[in-house]
Short mmCIF file of C-alpha atoms in Angstrom, two decimals:
data_model
loop_
_atom_site.label_atom_id
_atom_site.label_comp_id
_atom_site.label_asym_id
_atom_site.label_seq_id
_atom_site.Cartn_x
_atom_site.Cartn_y
_atom_site.Cartn_z
CA UNK Z 1 14.38 27.20 49.42
CA UNK Z 2 16.43 24.08 50.21
CA UNK Z 3 15.60 20.42 50.19
CA UNK Z 4 17.53 17.51 51.54
CA UNK Z 5 19.92 15.90 49.12
CA UNK Z 6 18.59 12.44 49.85
CA UNK Z 7 14.99 13.28 48.96
CA UNK Z 8 13.55 11.41 45.96
CA UNK Z 9 12.47 13.42 42.86
CA UNK Z 10 8.75 13.02 43.57
CA UNK Z 11 9.09 14.45 47.08
CA UNK Z 12 11.17 17.37 45.78
CA UNK Z 13 8.57 18.14 43.08
CA UNK Z 14 5.65 17.93 45.52
CA UNK Z 15 7.43 20.19 47.99
CA UNK Z 16 8.17 22.80 45.32
CA UNK Z 17 4.64 22.64 43.94
CA UNK Z 18 3.10 23.03 47.38
CA UNK Z 19 5.36 26.00 48.11
CA UNK Z 20 4.40 27.71 44.84
CA UNK Z 21 0.67 27.19 45.36
CA UNK Z 22 0.50 28.23 48.99
CA UNK Z 23 3.41 30.59 49.59
CA UNK Z 24 4.92 32.04 46.44
CA UNK Z 25 2.04 32.75 44.07
CA UNK Z 26 -0.34 34.24 46.68
CA UNK Z 27 2.26 36.96 47.38
CA UNK Z 28 2.97 38.11 43.80
CA UNK Z 29 2.17 41.76 42.94
CA UNK Z 30 2.60 41.69 39.17
CA UNK Z 31 0.94 39.79 36.26
CA UNK Z 32 -1.61 38.21 38.58
CA UNK Z 33 -3.87 37.03 35.75
CA UNK Z 34 -0.97 35.13 34.19
CA UNK Z 35 -0.04 33.63 37.54
CA UNK Z 36 -3.64 32.46 38.00
CA UNK Z 37 -3.22 30.41 34.81
CA UNK Z 38 0.07 29.04 36.12
CA UNK Z 39 -1.70 28.14 39.37
CA UNK Z 40 -4.24 26.00 37.44
CA UNK Z 41 -1.43 24.21 35.65
CA UNK Z 42 0.44 23.62 38.91
CA UNK Z 43 -2.70 22.27 40.59
CA UNK Z 44 -3.12 19.71 37.81
CA UNK Z 45 0.58 18.90 37.96
CA UNK Z 46 0.30 18.34 41.71
CA UNK Z 47 -2.40 15.72 41.02
CA UNK Z 48 -0.12 13.93 38.57
CA UNK Z 49 2.80 14.05 41.01
CA UNK Z 50 0.57 12.54 43.67
CA UNK Z 51 -0.26 9.74 41.23
CA UNK Z 52 3.47 9.18 40.75
CA UNK Z 53 3.86 8.94 44.51
CA UNK Z 54 0.87 6.70 45.32
CA UNK Z 55 0.35 4.58 42.20
CA UNK Z 56 3.87 4.28 40.81
CA UNK Z 57 6.12 5.04 43.76
CA UNK Z 58 8.77 2.47 42.87
CA UNK Z 59 8.69 2.48 39.08
CA UNK Z 60 8.62 6.29 38.91
CA UNK Z 61 12.12 6.49 40.32
CA UNK Z 62 13.52 3.45 38.49
CA UNK Z 63 12.09 3.89 35.01
CA UNK Z 64 14.59 6.05 33.05
CA UNK Z 65 11.85 7.89 31.14
CA UNK Z 66 9.91 8.71 34.31
CA UNK Z 67 13.06 9.77 36.13
CA UNK Z 68 14.08 12.07 33.27
CA UNK Z 69 10.61 13.66 33.28
CA UNK Z 70 10.68 14.21 37.06
CA UNK Z 71 14.08 15.89 36.85
CA UNK Z 72 12.79 18.12 34.05
CA UNK Z 73 9.74 19.05 36.14
CA UNK Z 74 12.02 19.81 39.11
CA UNK Z 75 14.04 22.26 37.03
CA UNK Z 76 10.85 23.95 35.77
CA UNK Z 77 9.52 24.32 39.32
CA UNK Z 78 12.79 25.88 40.46
CA UNK Z 79 12.48 28.35 37.57
CA UNK Z 80 8.90 29.08 38.63
CA UNK Z 81 9.99 29.86 42.20
CA UNK Z 82 12.69 32.19 40.92
CA UNK Z 83 10.26 33.96 38.59
CA UNK Z 84 7.67 34.34 41.36
CA UNK Z 85 10.28 36.13 43.47
CA UNK Z 86 10.71 38.70 40.68
CA UNK Z 87 6.96 39.32 40.68
CA UNK Z 88 6.75 39.71 44.47
CA UNK Z 89 8.58 43.03 44.45
CA UNK Z 90 6.16 45.86 45.33
CA UNK Z 91 8.11 48.20 43.05
CA UNK Z 92 8.80 47.84 39.32
CA UNK Z 93 9.69 44.45 37.89
CA UNK Z 94 13.50 43.95 37.92
CA UNK Z 95 13.45 42.39 34.40
CA UNK Z 96 10.84 44.72 32.97
CA UNK Z 97 7.22 43.86 32.31
CA UNK Z 98 7.54 42.56 28.73
CA UNK Z 99 10.48 40.27 29.46
CA UNK Z 100 8.89 38.97 32.65
CA UNK Z 101 5.62 38.34 30.83
CA UNK Z 102 7.52 36.44 28.14
CA UNK Z 103 9.23 34.27 30.77
CA UNK Z 104 5.88 33.61 32.44
CA UNK Z 105 4.25 32.61 29.14
CA UNK Z 106 7.13 30.23 28.52
CA UNK Z 107 6.70 28.80 32.02
CA UNK Z 108 2.98 28.18 31.45
CA UNK Z 109 3.72 26.47 28.13
CA UNK Z 110 6.35 24.26 29.77
CA UNK Z 111 3.97 23.29 32.57
CA UNK Z 112 1.37 22.41 29.94
CA UNK Z 113 3.93 20.21 28.16
CA UNK Z 114 4.79 18.47 31.44
CA UNK Z 115 1.11 17.70 31.99
CA UNK Z 116 0.85 16.17 28.53
CA UNK Z 117 4.05 14.20 29.09
CA UNK Z 118 2.66 12.80 32.35
CA UNK Z 119 -0.55 11.77 30.56
CA UNK Z 120 1.45 10.04 27.82
CA UNK Z 121 3.59 8.21 30.36
CA UNK Z 122 0.60 7.02 32.40
CA UNK Z 123 -1.31 5.85 29.30
CA UNK Z 124 1.73 4.01 27.93
CA UNK Z 125 1.59 1.46 30.73
CA UNK Z 126 5.36 1.59 31.12
CA UNK Z 127 5.13 2.28 34.86
CA UNK Z 128 3.08 -0.87 35.42
CA UNK Z 129 5.29 -3.22 33.46
CA UNK Z 130 6.89 -6.32 34.91
CA UNK Z 131 10.18 -7.68 33.54
CA UNK Z 132 9.78 -9.31 30.09
CA UNK Z 133 10.34 -13.07 29.93
CA UNK Z 134 10.07 -13.52 26.13
CA UNK Z 135 11.46 -11.79 23.08
CA UNK Z 136 7.95 -10.74 22.03
CA UNK Z 137 7.28 -9.17 25.43
CA UNK Z 138 10.64 -7.43 25.30
CA UNK Z 139 9.84 -5.95 21.87
CA UNK Z 140 6.39 -4.90 23.09
CA UNK Z 141 7.92 -3.18 26.10
CA UNK Z 142 10.60 -1.48 23.98
CA UNK Z 143 7.95 -0.31 21.50
CA UNK Z 144 5.89 1.28 24.27
CA UNK Z 145 8.98 2.93 25.65
CA UNK Z 146 10.00 4.39 22.29
CA UNK Z 147 6.47 5.55 21.48
CA UNK Z 148 6.35 7.38 24.80
CA UNK Z 149 9.79 8.91 24.22
CA UNK Z 150 8.64 10.18 20.83
CA UNK Z 151 5.96 12.22 22.60
CA UNK Z 152 7.76 13.57 25.66
CA UNK Z 153 11.08 15.08 26.52
CA UNK Z 154 13.51 17.26 24.61
CA UNK Z 155 14.11 17.41 20.86
CA UNK Z 156 17.35 15.47 21.28
CA UNK Z 157 15.55 12.77 23.26
CA UNK Z 158 12.91 12.40 20.54
CA UNK Z 159 15.57 12.29 17.85
CA UNK Z 160 17.33 9.46 19.68
CA UNK Z 161 13.98 7.66 20.05
CA UNK Z 162 13.19 7.81 16.32
CA UNK Z 163 16.65 6.38 15.55
CA UNK Z 164 16.04 3.50 17.96
CA UNK Z 165 12.56 2.95 16.54
CA UNK Z 166 13.92 2.73 12.97
CA UNK Z 167 16.44 0.11 14.09
CA UNK Z 168 13.68 -1.88 15.79
CA UNK Z 169 11.36 -1.74 12.79
CA UNK Z 170 14.06 -2.83 10.35
CA UNK Z 171 15.03 -5.87 12.42
CA UNK Z 172 11.92 -7.90 11.68
CA UNK Z 173 8.42 -7.60 10.18
CA UNK Z 174 7.06 -8.93 13.46
CA UNK Z 175 8.54 -5.93 15.24
CA UNK Z 176 6.58 -3.69 12.88
CA UNK Z 177 3.38 -5.55 13.70
CA UNK Z 178 4.01 -5.21 17.44
CA UNK Z 179 4.84 -1.50 17.19
CA UNK Z 180 1.69 -0.86 15.16
CA UNK Z 181 -0.39 -2.71 17.74
CA UNK Z 182 1.10 -0.48 20.44
CA UNK Z 183 -0.10 2.63 18.57
CA UNK Z 184 2.99 3.89 16.77
CA UNK Z 185 1.21 5.10 13.61
CA UNK Z 186 -0.78 8.07 15.02
CA UNK Z 187 2.31 9.20 16.92
CA UNK Z 188 4.42 9.10 13.74
CA UNK Z 189 1.81 11.07 11.81
CA UNK Z 190 1.86 13.83 14.45
CA UNK Z 191 5.65 13.96 14.20
CA UNK Z 192 5.42 14.89 10.51
CA UNK Z 193 5.04 18.48 11.70
CA UNK Z 194 8.54 18.31 13.21
CA UNK Z 195 11.78 19.84 12.01
CA UNK Z 196 13.26 18.69 8.74
CA UNK Z 197 15.68 16.00 10.05
CA UNK Z 198 13.08 14.53 12.40
CA UNK Z 199 10.46 14.69 9.67
CA UNK Z 200 12.58 12.73 7.19
CA UNK Z 201 13.28 10.00 9.75
CA UNK Z 202 9.56 9.87 10.53
CA UNK Z 203 8.79 9.42 6.83
CA UNK Z 204 11.31 6.56 6.78
CA UNK Z 205 9.52 4.90 9.72
CA UNK Z 206 6.12 5.31 8.05
CA UNK Z 207 7.58 3.88 4.85
CA UNK Z 208 8.76 0.80 6.74
CA UNK Z 209 5.34 0.35 8.36
CA UNK Z 210 3.70 0.53 4.91
CA UNK Z 211 5.65 -2.51 3.70
CA UNK Z 212 3.97 -4.81 6.24
CA UNK Z 213 0.34 -5.79 5.71
CA UNK Z 214 -0.62 -5.24 9.35
CA UNK Z 215 0.48 -1.61 9.07
CA UNK Z 216 -1.28 -0.64 5.84
CA UNK Z 217 -4.79 -0.44 7.31
CA UNK Z 218 -3.54 1.72 10.17
CA UNK Z 219 -1.93 4.10 7.69
CA UNK Z 220 -5.10 4.23 5.60
CA UNK Z 221 -7.05 5.12 8.74
CA UNK Z 222 -5.01 8.33 9.07
CA UNK Z 223 -6.67 9.59 5.87
CA UNK Z 224 -5.91 12.91 4.20
CA UNK Z 225 -3.71 14.21 7.03
CA UNK Z 226 -1.02 11.64 6.30
CA UNK Z 227 -1.56 11.88 2.55
CA UNK Z 228 -1.04 15.64 2.50
CA UNK Z 229 2.15 15.39 4.55
CA UNK Z 230 3.61 12.81 2.17
CA UNK Z 231 2.66 14.81 -0.92
CA UNK Z 232 4.49 17.83 0.53
CA UNK Z 233 7.59 15.68 0.97
CA UNK Z 234 7.51 14.90 -2.77
CA UNK Z 235 8.03 18.60 -3.51
CA UNK Z 236 10.45 19.59 -0.76
CA UNK Z 237 12.16 16.53 0.73
CA UNK Z 238 15.61 15.10 0.13
CA UNK Z 239 16.14 12.30 -2.39
CA UNK Z 240 15.93 9.63 0.31
CA UNK Z 241 12.84 11.20 1.93
CA UNK Z 242 11.11 11.37 -1.47
CA UNK Z 243 11.84 7.69 -2.09
CA UNK Z 244 10.47 6.74 1.35
CA UNK Z 245 7.39 8.91 0.85
CA UNK Z 246 6.72 7.18 -2.48
CA UNK Z 247 7.01 3.78 -0.82
CA UNK Z 248 4.38 4.82 1.73
CA UNK Z 249 2.18 6.27 -1.02
CA UNK Z 250 2.22 2.89 -2.78
CA UNK Z 251 0.18 1.51 0.11
CA UNK Z 252 -2.08 4.56 0.32
CA UNK Z 253 -2.79 4.88 -3.43
CA UNK Z 254 -4.63 1.56 -3.66
CA UNK Z 255 -7.99 3.07 -2.66
CA UNK Z 256 -10.19 5.11 -4.98
CA UNK Z 257 -10.67 7.99 -2.52
CA UNK Z 258 -6.95 8.39 -1.94
CA UNK Z 259 -6.25 8.14 -5.67
CA UNK Z 260 -8.69 10.99 -6.29
CA UNK Z 261 -7.08 13.03 -3.53
CA UNK Z 262 -3.60 12.53 -4.98
CA UNK Z 263 -4.82 13.47 -8.44
CA UNK Z 264 -6.62 16.60 -7.25
CA UNK Z 265 -3.64 17.82 -5.20
CA UNK Z 266 -1.11 17.79 -8.02
CA UNK Z 267 0.41 14.49 -6.97
CA UNK Z 268 0.64 13.09 -10.48
CA UNK Z 269 2.66 16.08 -11.66
CA UNK Z 270 5.03 15.72 -8.70
CA UNK Z 271 5.45 11.99 -9.28
CA UNK Z 272 6.16 12.48 -12.99
CA UNK Z 273 8.74 15.11 -12.06
CA UNK Z 274 10.46 12.51 -9.87
CA UNK Z 275 10.36 10.04 -12.77
CA UNK Z 276 12.24 12.57 -14.85
CA UNK Z 277 14.78 13.88 -12.37
CA UNK Z 278 14.78 11.77 -9.21
CA UNK Z 279 17.28 9.26 -7.90
CA UNK Z 280 17.06 5.72 -9.36
CA UNK Z 281 15.31 4.48 -6.20
CA UNK Z 282 12.81 7.35 -6.07
CA UNK Z 283 12.07 6.97 -9.81
CA UNK Z 284 11.13 3.32 -9.35
CA UNK Z 285 8.97 4.10 -6.30
CA UNK Z 286 7.25 7.06 -7.99
CA UNK Z 287 6.45 4.90 -11.02
CA UNK Z 288 4.96 2.30 -8.68
CA UNK Z 289 2.58 4.90 -7.20
CA UNK Z 290 1.60 6.06 -10.71
CA UNK Z 291 0.99 2.42 -11.64
CA UNK Z 292 -1.56 2.17 -8.82
CA UNK Z 293 -3.23 5.45 -9.73
CA UNK Z 294 -3.57 4.48 -13.40
CA UNK Z 295 -6.01 1.72 -12.43
CA UNK Z 296 -8.74 4.28 -11.72
CA UNK Z 297 -10.64 5.64 -14.71
CA UNK Z 298 -11.34 9.03 -13.15
CA UNK Z 299 -7.62 9.66 -12.61
CA UNK Z 300 -6.52 8.91 -16.18
CA UNK Z 301 -7.53 12.37 -17.37
CA UNK Z 302 -4.86 13.80 -15.08
CA UNK Z 303 -2.29 11.57 -16.79
CA UNK Z 304 -3.35 12.84 -20.20
CA UNK Z 305 -3.06 16.47 -19.08
CA UNK Z 306 0.51 15.89 -17.89
CA UNK Z 307 1.70 14.05 -21.05
CA UNK Z 308 2.40 11.14 -18.73
CA UNK Z 309 2.88 8.48 -21.41
CA UNK Z 310 5.85 10.28 -22.96
CA UNK Z 311 7.50 10.85 -19.56
CA UNK Z 312 6.92 7.26 -18.48
CA UNK Z 313 8.27 5.71 -21.65
CA UNK Z 314 11.31 7.94 -21.32
CA UNK Z 315 11.98 6.33 -17.93
CA UNK Z 316 11.36 2.89 -19.45
CA UNK Z 317 14.32 3.54 -21.74
CA UNK Z 318 16.75 4.61 -19.02
CA UNK Z 319 15.59 3.51 -15.58
CA UNK Z 320 16.41 0.49 -13.45
CA UNK Z 321 14.71 -2.85 -14.10
CA UNK Z 322 12.26 -2.13 -11.25
CA UNK Z 323 11.50 1.33 -12.64
CA UNK Z 324 10.94 -0.16 -16.11
CA UNK Z 325 8.61 -2.81 -14.70
CA UNK Z 326 6.53 -0.21 -12.86
CA UNK Z 327 6.44 2.04 -15.93
CA UNK Z 328 5.27 -0.78 -18.20
CA UNK Z 329 2.66 -1.71 -15.60
CA UNK Z 330 1.49 1.90 -15.42
CA UNK Z 331 1.23 2.26 -19.20
CA UNK Z 332 -0.64 -1.06 -19.37
CA UNK Z 333 -3.21 0.29 -16.91
CA UNK Z 334 -3.53 3.57 -18.83
CA UNK Z 335 -4.20 1.87 -22.19
CA UNK Z 336 -6.41 -0.94 -20.87
CA UNK Z 337 -9.68 0.80 -21.82
CA UNK Z 338 -8.59 3.79 -23.89
CA UNK Z 339 -7.82 3.40 -27.58
CA UNK Z 340 -6.57 6.97 -27.76
CA UNK Z 341 -3.99 6.16 -25.09
CA UNK Z 342 -2.97 3.03 -27.02
CA UNK Z 343 -2.32 5.06 -30.15
CA UNK Z 344 -0.38 7.61 -28.09
CA UNK Z 345 1.74 4.88 -26.48
CA UNK Z 346 2.47 3.47 -29.93
CA UNK Z 347 3.49 6.88 -31.30
CA UNK Z 348 5.73 7.53 -28.28
CA UNK Z 349 7.73 4.36 -28.98
CA UNK Z 350 5.85 2.02 -26.69
CA UNK Z 351 6.45 -1.10 -28.78
CA UNK Z 352 10.22 -0.59 -28.82
CA UNK Z 353 10.22 0.02 -25.04
CA UNK Z 354 8.13 -3.11 -24.52
CA UNK Z 355 10.47 -5.16 -26.67
CA UNK Z 356 13.57 -3.95 -24.81
CA UNK Z 357 11.96 -4.59 -21.42
CA UNK Z 358 10.77 -8.06 -22.44
CA UNK Z 359 14.16 -9.11 -23.76
CA UNK Z 360 16.06 -7.84 -20.70
CA UNK Z 361 13.73 -8.91 -17.88
CA UNK Z 362 15.76 -10.93 -15.34
CA UNK Z 363 12.93 -13.29 -14.35
CA UNK Z 364 9.67 -14.58 -15.79
CA UNK Z 365 7.76 -12.91 -12.93
CA UNK Z 366 8.83 -9.48 -14.19
CA UNK Z 367 7.14 -10.14 -17.53
CA UNK Z 368 3.56 -10.13 -16.27
CA UNK Z 369 3.19 -6.37 -16.81
CA UNK Z 370 4.80 -6.67 -20.25
CA UNK Z 371 2.36 -9.36 -21.31
CA UNK Z 372 -0.51 -7.18 -20.05
CA UNK Z 373 0.72 -4.21 -22.08
CA UNK Z 374 1.03 -6.46 -25.15
CA UNK Z 375 -2.54 -7.65 -24.65
CA UNK Z 376 -3.99 -4.14 -24.51
CA UNK Z 377 -1.95 -2.86 -27.44
CA UNK Z 378 -3.14 -5.81 -29.53
CA UNK Z 379 -6.77 -4.82 -29.00
CA UNK Z 380 -6.24 -2.05 -31.56
CA UNK Z 381 -6.02 -3.85 -34.90
CA UNK Z 382 -3.33 -1.84 -36.73
CA UNK Z 383 -1.08 -1.88 -33.65
CA UNK Z 384 -1.63 -5.62 -33.37
CA UNK Z 385 -0.27 -6.07 -36.89
CA UNK Z 386 2.90 -4.20 -35.91
CA UNK Z 387 3.27 -6.41 -32.84
CA UNK Z 388 3.13 -9.52 -35.01
CA UNK Z 389 5.71 -8.04 -37.39
CA UNK Z 390 7.97 -7.25 -34.43
CA UNK Z 391 8.04 -10.90 -33.33
CA UNK Z 392 5.73 -10.78 -30.34
CA UNK Z 393 3.99 -14.03 -31.25
CA UNK Z 394 7.18 -15.87 -30.49
CA UNK Z 395 7.66 -13.91 -27.30
CA UNK Z 396 4.20 -14.64 -25.94
CA UNK Z 397 4.48 -18.32 -26.87
CA UNK Z 398 7.67 -18.41 -24.84
CA UNK Z 399 5.79 -17.65 -21.61
CA UNK Z 400 2.51 -19.44 -22.30
CA UNK Z 401 3.81 -22.64 -20.72
CA UNK Z 402 5.84 -21.04 -17.91
CA UNK Z 403 5.57 -22.00 -14.24
CA UNK Z 404 4.29 -18.61 -13.07
CA UNK Z 405 0.48 -18.74 -12.99
CA UNK Z 406 -0.19 -15.02 -13.35
CA UNK Z 407 2.15 -14.73 -16.34
CA UNK Z 408 0.57 -17.79 -17.93
CA UNK Z 409 -2.91 -16.34 -17.56
CA UNK Z 410 -1.80 -12.97 -18.94
CA UNK Z 411 -0.20 -14.74 -21.92
CA UNK Z 412 -3.42 -16.62 -22.74
CA UNK Z 413 -5.37 -13.36 -22.66
CA UNK Z 414 -2.75 -11.78 -24.92
CA UNK Z 415 -3.20 -14.66 -27.39
CA UNK Z 416 -6.93 -13.96 -27.35
CA UNK Z 417 -6.38 -10.24 -28.05
CA UNK Z 418 -3.88 -10.88 -30.85
CA UNK Z 419 -6.07 -13.53 -32.44
CA UNK Z 420 -9.23 -11.47 -32.11
CA UNK Z 421 -8.01 -8.67 -34.36
CA UNK Z 422 -5.15 -10.33 -36.21
CA UNK Z 423 -7.14 -12.33 -38.77
CA UNK Z 424 -6.62 -15.90 -39.93
CA UNK Z 425 -2.99 -15.35 -40.84
CA UNK Z 426 -2.11 -14.41 -37.26
CA UNK Z 427 -4.24 -17.23 -35.82
CA UNK Z 428 -2.52 -19.79 -37.99
CA UNK Z 429 0.92 -18.44 -37.14
CA UNK Z 430 0.16 -18.74 -33.43
CA UNK Z 431 -1.11 -22.26 -33.96
CA UNK Z 432 2.03 -23.20 -35.88
CA UNK Z 433 4.10 -21.93 -32.96
CA UNK Z 434 2.51 -24.65 -30.84
CA UNK Z 435 0.24 -22.71 -28.51
CA UNK Z 436 -2.87 -24.94 -28.83
CA UNK Z 437 -1.47 -27.86 -26.75
CA UNK Z 438 -0.37 -25.38 -24.05
CA UNK Z 439 -3.87 -23.90 -23.90
CA UNK Z 440 -5.48 -27.36 -23.71
CA UNK Z 441 -3.26 -28.08 -20.73
CA UNK Z 442 -4.44 -24.83 -19.11
CA UNK Z 443 -8.09 -25.95 -19.46
CA UNK Z 444 -7.32 -28.34 -16.61
CA UNK Z 445 -5.69 -25.64 -14.47
CA UNK Z 446 -6.44 -25.29 -10.77
CA UNK Z 447 -8.17 -21.92 -10.86
CA UNK Z 448 -11.20 -20.63 -12.76
CA UNK Z 449 -9.24 -17.69 -14.17
CA UNK Z 450 -6.65 -19.94 -15.80
CA UNK Z 451 -9.35 -22.18 -17.29
CA UNK Z 452 -11.32 -19.20 -18.61
CA UNK Z 453 -8.28 -17.48 -20.14
CA UNK Z 454 -7.37 -20.69 -21.99
CA UNK Z 455 -10.94 -21.06 -23.28
CA UNK Z 456 -10.90 -17.40 -24.38
CA UNK Z 457 -7.75 -17.91 -26.43
CA UNK Z 458 -8.99 -21.18 -27.97
CA UNK Z 459 -12.35 -19.65 -28.89
CA UNK Z 460 -10.46 -17.31 -31.24
CA UNK Z 461 -7.74 -19.64 -32.48
CA UNK Z 462 -10.16 -22.41 -33.42
CA UNK Z 463 -11.70 -20.11 -36.00
CA UNK Z 464 -8.84 -21.32 -38.24
CA UNK Z 465 -9.09 -24.90 -39.58
CA UNK Z 466 -5.42 -25.66 -38.90
CA UNK Z 467 -5.89 -25.04 -35.18
CA UNK Z 468 -9.08 -27.09 -35.09
CA UNK Z 469 -7.18 -30.07 -36.49
CA UNK Z 470 -4.49 -29.66 -33.83
CA UNK Z 471 -7.14 -29.39 -31.12
CA UNK Z 472 -8.97 -32.55 -32.23
CA UNK Z 473 -5.78 -34.60 -32.09
CA UNK Z 474 -5.53 -34.06 -28.33
CA UNK Z 475 -8.17 -36.27 -26.71
CA UNK Z 476 -8.12 -34.14 -23.55
CA UNK Z 477 -9.35 -31.06 -25.42
CA UNK Z 478 -13.06 -31.75 -25.82
CA UNK Z 479 -13.50 -33.50 -22.46
CA UNK Z 480 -11.77 -30.64 -20.59
CA UNK Z 481 -13.80 -28.02 -22.46
CA UNK Z 482 -17.10 -29.78 -21.74
CA UNK Z 483 -16.28 -29.87 -18.04
CA UNK Z 484 -16.10 -26.06 -18.11
CA UNK Z 485 -19.81 -26.00 -19.01
CA UNK Z 486 -20.74 -27.39 -15.60
CA UNK Z 487 -22.90 -24.69 -13.94
CA UNK Z 488 -21.40 -25.60 -10.57
CA UNK Z 489 -18.08 -24.20 -11.79
CA UNK Z 490 -18.56 -20.58 -10.77
CA UNK Z 491 -16.64 -17.42 -11.71
CA UNK Z 492 -16.07 -18.69 -15.25
CA UNK Z 493 -17.71 -17.14 -18.31
CA UNK Z 494 -19.35 -20.07 -20.13
CA UNK Z 495 -19.55 -18.32 -23.50
CA UNK Z 496 -15.90 -19.12 -24.24
CA UNK Z 497 -16.01 -22.94 -23.81
CA UNK Z 498 -19.36 -22.86 -25.64
CA UNK Z 499 -17.68 -21.03 -28.53
CA UNK Z 500 -14.86 -23.61 -28.62
CA UNK Z 501 -17.34 -26.48 -28.87
CA UNK Z 502 -19.51 -24.71 -31.46
CA UNK Z 503 -16.47 -24.38 -33.74
CA UNK Z 504 -16.16 -28.20 -33.71
CA UNK Z 505 -19.80 -29.11 -34.35
CA UNK Z 506 -19.18 -29.80 -38.03
CA UNK Z 507 -17.26 -32.95 -36.99
CA UNK Z 508 -19.43 -35.95 -36.22
CA UNK Z 509 -16.63 -37.47 -34.15
CA UNK Z 510 -16.35 -34.33 -32.06
CA UNK Z 511 -20.11 -34.24 -31.47
CA UNK Z 512 -19.99 -37.83 -30.21
CA UNK Z 513 -17.17 -36.91 -27.81
CA UNK Z 514 -19.09 -33.89 -26.53
CA UNK Z 515 -22.24 -35.90 -25.83
CA UNK Z 516 -20.25 -38.69 -24.20
CA UNK Z 517 -18.61 -36.13 -21.92
CA UNK Z 518 -22.01 -34.85 -20.75
CA UNK Z 519 -22.37 -31.75 -22.93
CA UNK Z 520 -26.07 -32.44 -23.58
CA UNK Z 521 -27.02 -32.11 -19.91
CA UNK Z 522 -24.87 -29.04 -19.31
CA UNK Z 523 -26.01 -27.30 -22.49
CA UNK Z 524 -29.69 -27.54 -21.56
CA UNK Z 525 -28.98 -25.62 -18.36
CA UNK Z 526 -26.89 -23.03 -20.22
CA UNK Z 527 -29.73 -22.43 -22.69
CA UNK Z 528 -31.99 -21.69 -19.74
CA UNK Z 529 -29.39 -19.20 -18.50
CA UNK Z 530 -29.27 -17.59 -21.97
CA UNK Z 531 -25.50 -18.06 -22.36
CA UNK Z 532 -24.39 -16.77 -25.81
CA UNK Z 533 -23.96 -19.64 -28.29
CA UNK Z 534 -25.56 -22.26 -26.05
CA UNK Z 535 -28.69 -22.61 -28.24
CA UNK Z 536 -26.55 -23.23 -31.31
CA UNK Z 537 -24.50 -25.80 -29.41
CA UNK Z 538 -27.64 -27.52 -28.13
CA UNK Z 539 -29.15 -27.69 -31.62
CA UNK Z 540 -25.89 -29.03 -33.04
CA UNK Z 541 -25.68 -31.76 -30.45
CA UNK Z 542 -29.33 -32.65 -31.13
CA UNK Z 543 -28.33 -33.94 -34.54
CA UNK Z 544 -26.64 -36.84 -32.81
CA UNK Z 545 -29.29 -37.93 -30.29
CA UNK Z 546 -28.35 -41.53 -30.76
CA UNK Z 547 -25.26 -40.78 -28.71
CA UNK Z 548 -27.32 -39.56 -25.77
CA UNK Z 549 -26.97 -42.95 -24.09
CA UNK Z 550 -23.41 -41.92 -23.26
CA UNK Z 551 -24.44 -38.73 -21.50
CA UNK Z 552 -23.49 -38.32 -17.88
CA UNK Z 553 -24.56 -35.54 -15.50
#
């Protein structure tokens, strides 16, 4: 049949559909059951075409995506007319039954795809859009357009859309936030079933989304479906795809349920394999995922089964600075509560790796994981002695007064661990290195964690008389410690400042200073709360009741 050349695509499609429904299909002689299915699809398509005509008459023929879809539908309808003519012959089918049936099945599948594409286009809101007057509106409109293109059209069209989407996402974090708000994440997850090239670009897009906070929750909401896809990439993707998958897994491996899923699906083995033989970028990213997983007690058994410590420390000796940092952080998590792991890390050369990392770290910030690993290693007495012999007292003193809060806190906790098991010789050596004044300064820090870590370290160091003398010379020491007893100061373990003050009770001068700073009032409340050491402190202060006139609440 012919249509006028000046007819718009919607009119052409409606004319063809009407002809098929009322003229062509009713006269077919072959494969009638198949044609009845095609009729249902065409009836639904006719409804959508009517919507194009009545609801979106102007935008349907001006929007490039809509116009492309209408032209594609036109071609399919022409093919349907041609196929119906083959089935109208009263004699045998010209193409043979099997081939004709195959063509008809393909036609039905194509009609079904067109219906889905129409649904996607209508839901996207693109046909109702007005011109954008701001950059944000322009990005929102472009995001909707690309998301729709990722779901409809040919393979080439979708490939071009994913390239454009990657460019958009890499321009600005705000673009990522906008695209996520427009619903890009579920669409990307469905695309992970695509061909290899499309799949790798999709993984890259998901990786980019995972680096922006607003995208992480949306990725987590996709659950095991996304997780399983990414884990498969670890075993079969290219070097770049593996690196991008690991970046995405960093965001997903922060929850206990996902960590368990990764461990139970062989993820740790795959990640360790990447640490051994991957590209420098993928090694660093894989180590970062392992670092997250090592925080969960129930996953650590998987690390032990895979001889993870040896593999990780091997990477610490040869990887990039970022890879080394992630490895040290992972090992620190593994040994935090497991003495057996500490001994294993020591035997595998952990102290030498830690020393090399510490001495080559480009910035103080990088050292936080190293200080954490030092702290946990020092909790095992014999290893602590080796750490002292290897010069780690000097190293930790070098960061105790740094400007980076998290490193400073980690250093104070490392001092506590080293002093706890190192004996008086180690405590005196740390005191002679000048750490007591730094810790007194930290007692006045802004956060409860910094105050508590300083009190922890001092509670151990002041067991040596040399350090007590140094502490008493700084008039801020006792006053700052007493203030930590205030019950209104929450999230701070009072046993440590109590221990500091108890170690000074033998000095009459110190007792006077404590009472004058209000220790008597605070201590009574701590005794009621059954804080360890508070009764001893209260009794000690009672010996100097005459000084109670100086007490202040």
